[in-house]
Coordinates of C-alpha atoms in Angstrom, one line a residue:
X411 CA 0.0 0.0 0.0
X412 CA 1.1 3.6 -0.6
X413 CA -0.3 7.0 0.3
X414 CA -3.5 7.9 -1.5
X415 CA -4.9 11.0 0.3
X416 CA -3.3 14.1 1.8
X417 CA -5.4 16.3 4.0
X418 CA -4.0 19.8 4.7
X419 CA -5.3 22.3 7.4
X420 CA -4.2 25.7 8.6
X421 CA -4.1 26.6 12.3
X422 CA -6.9 28.6 13.9
X423 CA -7.1 32.2 15.1
X424 CA -4.1 33.0 17.2
X425 CA -2.9 35.9 19.4
X426 CA -0.4 38.3 17.7
X427 CA 3.1 39.5 18.0
X428 CA 5.1 42.5 16.6
X429 CA 8.7 42.8 15.5
X430 CA 11.1 45.8 15.3
X431 CA 12.3 45.8 11.7
X432 CA 15.6 47.5 12.7
X433 CA 16.6 45.1 15.4
X434 CA 14.6 42.0 14.7
X435 CA 13.3 42.0 18.3
X436 CA 10.0 40.1 18.6
X437 CA 7.5 41.0 21.3
X438 CA 4.0 40.1 22.4
X439 CA 1.5 41.4 24.9
X440 CA 0.4 37.9 25.7
X441 CA 3.0 35.5 27.0
X442 CA 3.6 32.5 24.7
X443 CA 3.4 29.0 26.3
X444 CA 6.8 28.3 24.9
X445 CA 8.3 31.6 25.9
X446 CA 8.9 32.6 22.2
X447 CA 6.9 35.8 21.3
X448 CA 6.4 34.6 17.7
X449 CA 5.1 31.2 18.9
X450 CA 1.7 32.2 20.3
X451 CA -1.2 30.0 21.4
X452 CA -4.6 30.0 19.7
X453 CA -7.0 32.7 20.8
X454 CA -10.1 31.3 22.5
X455 CA -11.9 31.8 19.2
X456 CA -9.2 29.7 17.5
X457 CA -9.8 27.0 20.0
X458 CA -13.5 26.9 19.1
X459 CA -12.5 26.8 15.4
X460 CA -10.2 23.8 16.2
X461 CA -13.0 22.0 17.9
X462 CA -15.2 22.4 14.8
X463 CA -12.3 21.3 12.5
X464 CA -11.6 18.3 14.7
X465 CA -15.2 17.1 14.3
X466 CA -14.9 17.4 10.6
X467 CA -11.6 15.5 10.5
X468 CA -13.1 12.6 12.5
X469 CA -15.6 12.0 9.7
X470 CA -13.1 11.8 6.8
X471 CA -13.0 8.8 4.5
X472 CA -10.5 7.3 4.3
X473 CA -9.7 8.1 7.9
X474 CA -6.4 9.8 8.9
X475 CA -3.7 7.2 9.4
X476 CA -0.7 9.4 10.1
X477 CA -0.3 13.1 11.2
X478 CA 2.5 15.6 10.6
X479 CA 2.6 19.1 11.9
X480 CA 4.6 22.3 11.8
X481 CA 6.5 22.6 15.1
X482 CA 4.8 25.9 16.1
X483 CA 2.5 25.8 19.1
X484 CA -0.6 27.1 17.3
X485 CA -0.5 24.2 14.7
X486 CA -0.1 21.5 17.3
X487 CA -2.8 23.0 19.5
X488 CA -5.2 23.1 16.5
X489 CA -4.9 19.3 16.3
X490 CA -5.7 18.7 19.9
X491 CA -9.5 18.3 19.7
X492 CA -9.1 15.8 16.8
X493 CA -6.3 13.7 18.4
X494 CA -8.1 13.7 21.8
X495 CA -11.3 12.4 20.2
X496 CA -9.5 9.8 18.2
X497 CA -7.6 8.6 21.2
X498 CA -10.9 8.3 23.2
X499 CA -12.4 6.3 20.3
X500 CA -9.4 4.0 20.0
X501 CA -9.5 3.4 23.8
X502 CA -13.2 2.5 23.7
X503 CA -12.6 0.1 20.9
X504 CA -9.7 -1.5 22.8
X505 CA -11.9 -1.9 25.9
X506 CA -14.7 -3.4 23.9
X507 CA -12.2 -5.9 22.5
X508 CA -11.1 -6.9 26.1
X509 CA -7.8 -5.0 26.0
X510 CA -7.6 -3.1 29.3
X511 CA -3.9 -2.4 29.4
X512 CA -3.0 -0.8 26.1
X513 CA -2.2 2.9 26.0
X514 CA -4.0 4.8 23.3
X515 CA -2.3 7.9 21.9
X516 CA -2.7 9.5 18.5
X517 CA 0.8 10.5 17.6
X518 CA 1.6 13.9 16.0
X519 CA 4.9 13.8 14.1
X520 CA 6.8 17.1 14.2
X521 CA 8.6 18.3 11.0
X522 CA 10.3 21.7 10.8
X523 CA 10.1 21.6 7.0
X524 CA 6.3 22.2 7.3
X525 CA 6.9 25.3 9.4
X526 CA 6.3 29.0 9.2
X527 CA 7.3 31.3 6.3
X528 CA 9.4 34.3 7.2
X529 CA 10.4 36.7 4.5
X530 CA 14.1 37.5 3.9
X531 CA 15.5 39.8 6.6
X532 CA 18.8 41.3 7.8
X533 CA 18.4 39.5 11.2
X534 CA 17.7 36.0 12.5
X535 CA 14.0 35.0 12.8
X536 CA 13.0 33.0 15.8
X537 CA 13.1 29.2 15.7
X538 CA 10.3 27.1 17.1
X539 CA 10.5 25.5 20.5
X540 CA 12.4 22.3 21.0
X541 CA 10.6 19.0 21.3
X542 CA 11.5 18.8 25.0
X543 CA 9.6 22.1 25.6
X544 CA 6.7 21.1 23.4
X545 CA 6.3 17.8 25.2
X546 CA 5.5 19.6 28.4
X547 CA 2.4 20.9 26.7
X548 CA 1.6 18.0 24.3
X549 CA 2.4 14.5 25.5
X550 CA 1.7 12.8 22.1
X551 CA 4.4 14.4 20.0
X552 CA 7.0 12.4 18.0
X553 CA 10.0 13.7 16.1
X554 CA 12.1 12.0 13.6
X555 CA 15.8 11.5 14.5
X556 CA 16.8 13.9 11.7
X557 CA 14.4 16.5 10.3
X558 CA 13.8 16.5 6.6
X559 CA 14.7 20.1 6.3
X560 CA 14.9 23.2 8.6
X561 CA 14.0 26.6 7.2
X562 CA 16.7 29.3 7.2
X563 CA 16.7 31.6 10.2
X564 CA 17.4 34.5 7.7
X565 CA 14.1 33.9 6.1
X566 CA 13.2 32.8 2.6
X567 CA 12.2 34.2 -0.8
X568 CA 8.9 33.0 -2.2
X569 CA 10.6 30.6 -4.6
X570 CA 12.7 29.3 -1.8
X571 CA 9.7 28.6 0.3
X572 CA 8.1 26.6 -2.5
X573 CA 11.3 24.6 -3.0
X574 CA 11.6 23.9 0.7
X575 CA 8.0 22.6 0.9
X576 CA 8.4 20.5 -2.3
X577 CA 11.5 18.9 -1.0
X578 CA 9.9 18.2 2.4
X579 CA 6.8 16.6 0.8
X580 CA 8.9 14.5 -1.6
X581 CA 10.9 13.0 1.2
X582 CA 7.9 12.7 3.5
X583 CA 5.7 10.9 1.0
X584 CA 8.6 8.6 0.0
X585 CA 9.1 7.7 3.7
X586 CA 5.3 7.0 4.2
X587 CA 5.1 4.9 1.0
X588 CA 7.9 2.7 2.3
X589 CA 6.2 2.1 5.7
X590 CA 5.2 -1.6 6.2
X591 CA 1.8 -0.7 7.7
X592 CA 0.9 1.3 4.5
X593 CA -0.8 4.5 5.7
X594 CA -3.4 5.6 3.2
X595 CA -4.2 9.1 4.5
X596 CA -1.9 11.8 5.7
X597 CA -3.0 14.9 7.7
X598 CA -0.8 18.0 7.7
X599 CA -1.3 21.0 9.9
X600 CA 0.6 24.1 8.8
X601 CA 0.5 27.9 8.1
X602 CA -1.1 30.0 5.4
X603 CA 1.9 30.4 3.1
X604 CA 3.0 26.8 3.5
X605 CA -0.5 25.7 2.8
X606 CA -0.5 27.5 -0.6
X607 CA 2.9 26.1 -1.4
X608 CA 1.8 22.6 -0.5
X609 CA -1.0 22.8 -3.0
X610 CA 1.3 24.1 -5.7
X611 CA 4.0 21.5 -5.0
X612 CA 1.7 18.5 -5.0
X613 CA 0.0 19.5 -8.2
X614 CA 3.1 20.9 -9.9
X615 CA 1.2 24.0 -10.7
X616 CA 3.3 27.1 -10.1
X617 CA 1.6 30.2 -11.5
X618 CA 3.6 32.8 -13.4
X619 CA 2.3 35.3 -10.9
X620 CA 3.2 34.1 -7.4
X621 CA 0.4 36.3 -6.0
X622 CA -2.3 34.4 -7.9
X623 CA -5.1 33.3 -5.5
X624 CA -5.2 29.6 -6.4
X625 CA -5.0 27.5 -3.2
X626 CA -7.1 28.8 -0.3
X627 CA -5.8 29.0 3.2
X628 CA -8.4 30.4 5.7
X629 CA -7.9 29.8 9.4
X630 CA -8.8 26.1 10.1
X631 CA -9.6 25.6 6.5
X632 CA -9.4 22.1 5.0
X633 CA -8.0 21.0 1.6
X634 CA -7.8 17.4 0.2
X635 CA -5.5 16.0 -2.4
X636 CA -5.7 12.6 -4.2
X637 CA -2.9 10.8 -5.8
X638 CA -3.1 10.7 -9.6
X639 CA -4.1 7.4 -11.2
X640 CA -1.0 5.2 -11.3
X641 CA 1.1 7.7 -9.5
X642 CA 3.7 5.8 -7.5
X643 CA 1.6 2.7 -7.2
X644 CA 3.6 -0.4 -6.6
X645 CA 5.3 -1.6 -9.8
X646 CA 4.0 1.4 -11.9
X647 CA 6.5 3.7 -13.4
X648 CA 5.9 7.4 -14.0
X649 CA 7.9 10.4 -15.3
X650 CA 8.4 11.9 -11.9
X651 CA 11.1 11.3 -9.3
X652 CA 10.6 7.9 -7.7
X653 CA 11.4 6.8 -4.2
X654 CA 14.4 4.8 -5.3
X655 CA 15.9 7.5 -7.5
X656 CA 18.9 9.4 -6.0
X657 CA 17.8 12.8 -4.7
X658 CA 20.3 15.2 -3.3
X659 CA 19.7 15.3 0.5
X660 CA 19.5 18.6 2.4
X661 CA 22.7 19.4 4.2
X662 CA 22.4 21.0 7.6
X663 CA 25.9 22.4 7.2
X664 CA 24.7 24.2 4.1
X665 CA 21.2 24.9 5.4
X666 CA 20.3 27.7 3.0
X667 CA 20.6 25.5 -0.1
X668 CA 17.4 23.6 -0.8
X669 CA 17.8 20.5 -3.1
X670 CA 16.0 20.9 -6.4
X671 CA 13.6 18.0 -7.1
X672 CA 12.2 19.4 -10.3
X673 CA 8.6 19.5 -9.1
X674 CA 7.3 22.3 -11.3
X675 CA 4.9 21.1 -14.0
X676 CA 5.2 17.5 -12.5
X677 CA 4.1 17.5 -8.9
X678 CA 5.5 15.4 -6.1
X679 CA 5.9 11.6 -6.3
X680 CA 3.7 11.0 -9.4
X681 CA 1.5 14.1 -9.0
X682 CA -1.7 14.9 -7.1
X683 CA -5.0 16.5 -7.9
X684 CA -6.9 18.8 -5.6
X685 CA -10.4 17.6 -4.6
X686 CA -11.2 20.1 -1.8
X687 CA -9.8 23.6 -1.8
X688 CA -9.8 25.5 1.5
X689 CA -13.2 24.3 2.7
X690 CA -14.7 26.1 5.7
X691 CA -18.3 24.9 5.4
X692 CA -18.0 23.1 8.8
X693 CA -16.9 26.2 10.6
X694 CA -19.6 28.3 12.3
X695 CA -18.4 31.5 10.7
X696 CA -17.0 30.1 7.5
X697 CA -14.1 31.6 5.7
X698 CA -12.0 34.0 7.8
X699 CA -8.5 35.5 7.6
X700 CA -7.5 34.4 4.1
X701 CA -3.9 35.2 2.9
X702 CA -2.0 35.4 -0.3
X703 CA 1.6 36.3 -1.4
X704 CA 0.7 39.8 -2.5
X705 CA 0.9 40.7 1.2
X706 CA 4.5 39.4 1.4
X707 CA 5.5 41.3 -1.8
X708 CA 4.0 44.5 -0.5
X709 CA 5.9 44.1 2.8
X710 CA 9.2 43.4 1.0
X711 CA 8.7 46.5 -1.2
X712 CA 8.0 48.7 1.8
X713 CA 11.1 47.3 3.6
X714 CA 13.3 47.9 0.5
X715 CA 12.0 51.5 0.2
X716 CA 12.8 52.1 3.9
X717 CA 16.3 50.8 3.5
X718 CA 16.9 53.0 0.4
X719 CA 15.7 56.0 2.4
X720 CA 18.1 55.2 5.2
X721 CA 21.0 54.9 2.7
X722 CA 20.1 58.2 1.0
X723 CA 19.8 60.0 4.3
X724 CA 22.9 58.4 5.7
X725 CA 21.1 57.5 8.9
X726 CA 19.0 54.7 10.3
X727 CA 15.3 55.5 10.1
X728 CA 13.5 54.1 13.1
X729 CA 10.9 51.5 12.1
X730 CA 7.5 51.0 13.7
X731 CA 7.3 48.1 16.2
X732 CA 4.0 47.3 14.8
X733 CA 5.5 46.5 11.4
X734 CA 5.9 42.9 10.3
X735 CA 9.0 42.1 8.3
X736 CA 8.0 39.5 5.7
X737 CA 6.1 36.3 6.2
X738 CA 2.5 35.3 6.2
X739 CA 1.3 37.0 9.4
X740 CA 1.0 40.7 8.3
X741 CA -2.7 40.5 7.3
X742 CA -3.6 39.1 10.7
X743 CA -1.9 42.1 12.4
X744 CA -3.8 44.5 10.1
X745 CA -7.1 42.9 10.7
X746 CA -6.7 42.2 14.4
X747 CA -8.1 45.4 15.8
X748 CA -11.2 45.3 13.6
X749 CA -11.9 41.6 14.3
X750 CA -11.4 41.9 18.0
X751 CA -14.0 44.7 18.1
X752 CA -16.4 42.3 16.3
X753 CA -15.7 39.6 18.9
X754 CA -16.0 41.6 22.1
X755 CA -19.2 39.8 23.0
X756 CA -17.2 36.7 23.7
X757 CA -14.1 36.1 25.9
X758 CA -11.7 36.2 23.0
X759 CA -8.0 37.0 23.8
X760 CA -5.7 38.5 21.1

């Protein structure tokens, strides 16, 4: 058996942070559970979204066999309602079968290659918490001995993000295909930019305009991909890279270099087709906080203009601490005040 379905979800509403574009110092008004300002928990509204998403995931066919997540707290927390309900169901089935001793935990595999997108910057972006720290909050986590790939702390360009995601997926799918128990359905929890890149990498469709709104990524939205007929099925050849073909491995000592697997116009491991694109029909308030790469391009242009002004003036122009330097999160910062006003009737924390 090989992998047949890939389910992709984005994390729910989260609390926010800001960064000083001159120093790269991140800060937040709400303390992060991991102690990292750019690694916030979900807002209480996001927790409710996650509960609704969890119910939807529990009804999928084929059911989820294996889970991988970004290492950021908000992604792992988004999965908690689903993994908790699945563990309870598995325990009930074990008890019914007369097994009163087995421990039932639905494991979440942590992979940095599925992590956040930060735009290129002159300073180091924060790294996510270690597995040791995360395990104090989530007891069901599992990490591979060696991550597939770790994003550069200096950030990434948009093409680099897509290549990182494509390489991560290529290696991840190959590993799952080779598992003796033959998982059929993979669930991934990630971020907005990464969710878009996943859709493009799996299908091989990279638009000429990176800002094209093709793959949707609302908070707690759900996308579904199906393997193309014959793609990487046992004994069937295709024109894409196979599991057995030699692919240059990512080198931690040369971390900024992402191996090229030639995914454009081909897809990953035989190619995939999209069946569900950013569905939010199961969420009480539907589609919220969409994102696209035009936001990243605008931010990069504003930062470049600011640097040019500094050079022309011969001085350092102080930046606003409310400014985001690259990455997918700027839209959330812009919308936060308006949305928090709308949600004042509940006990929502931002």
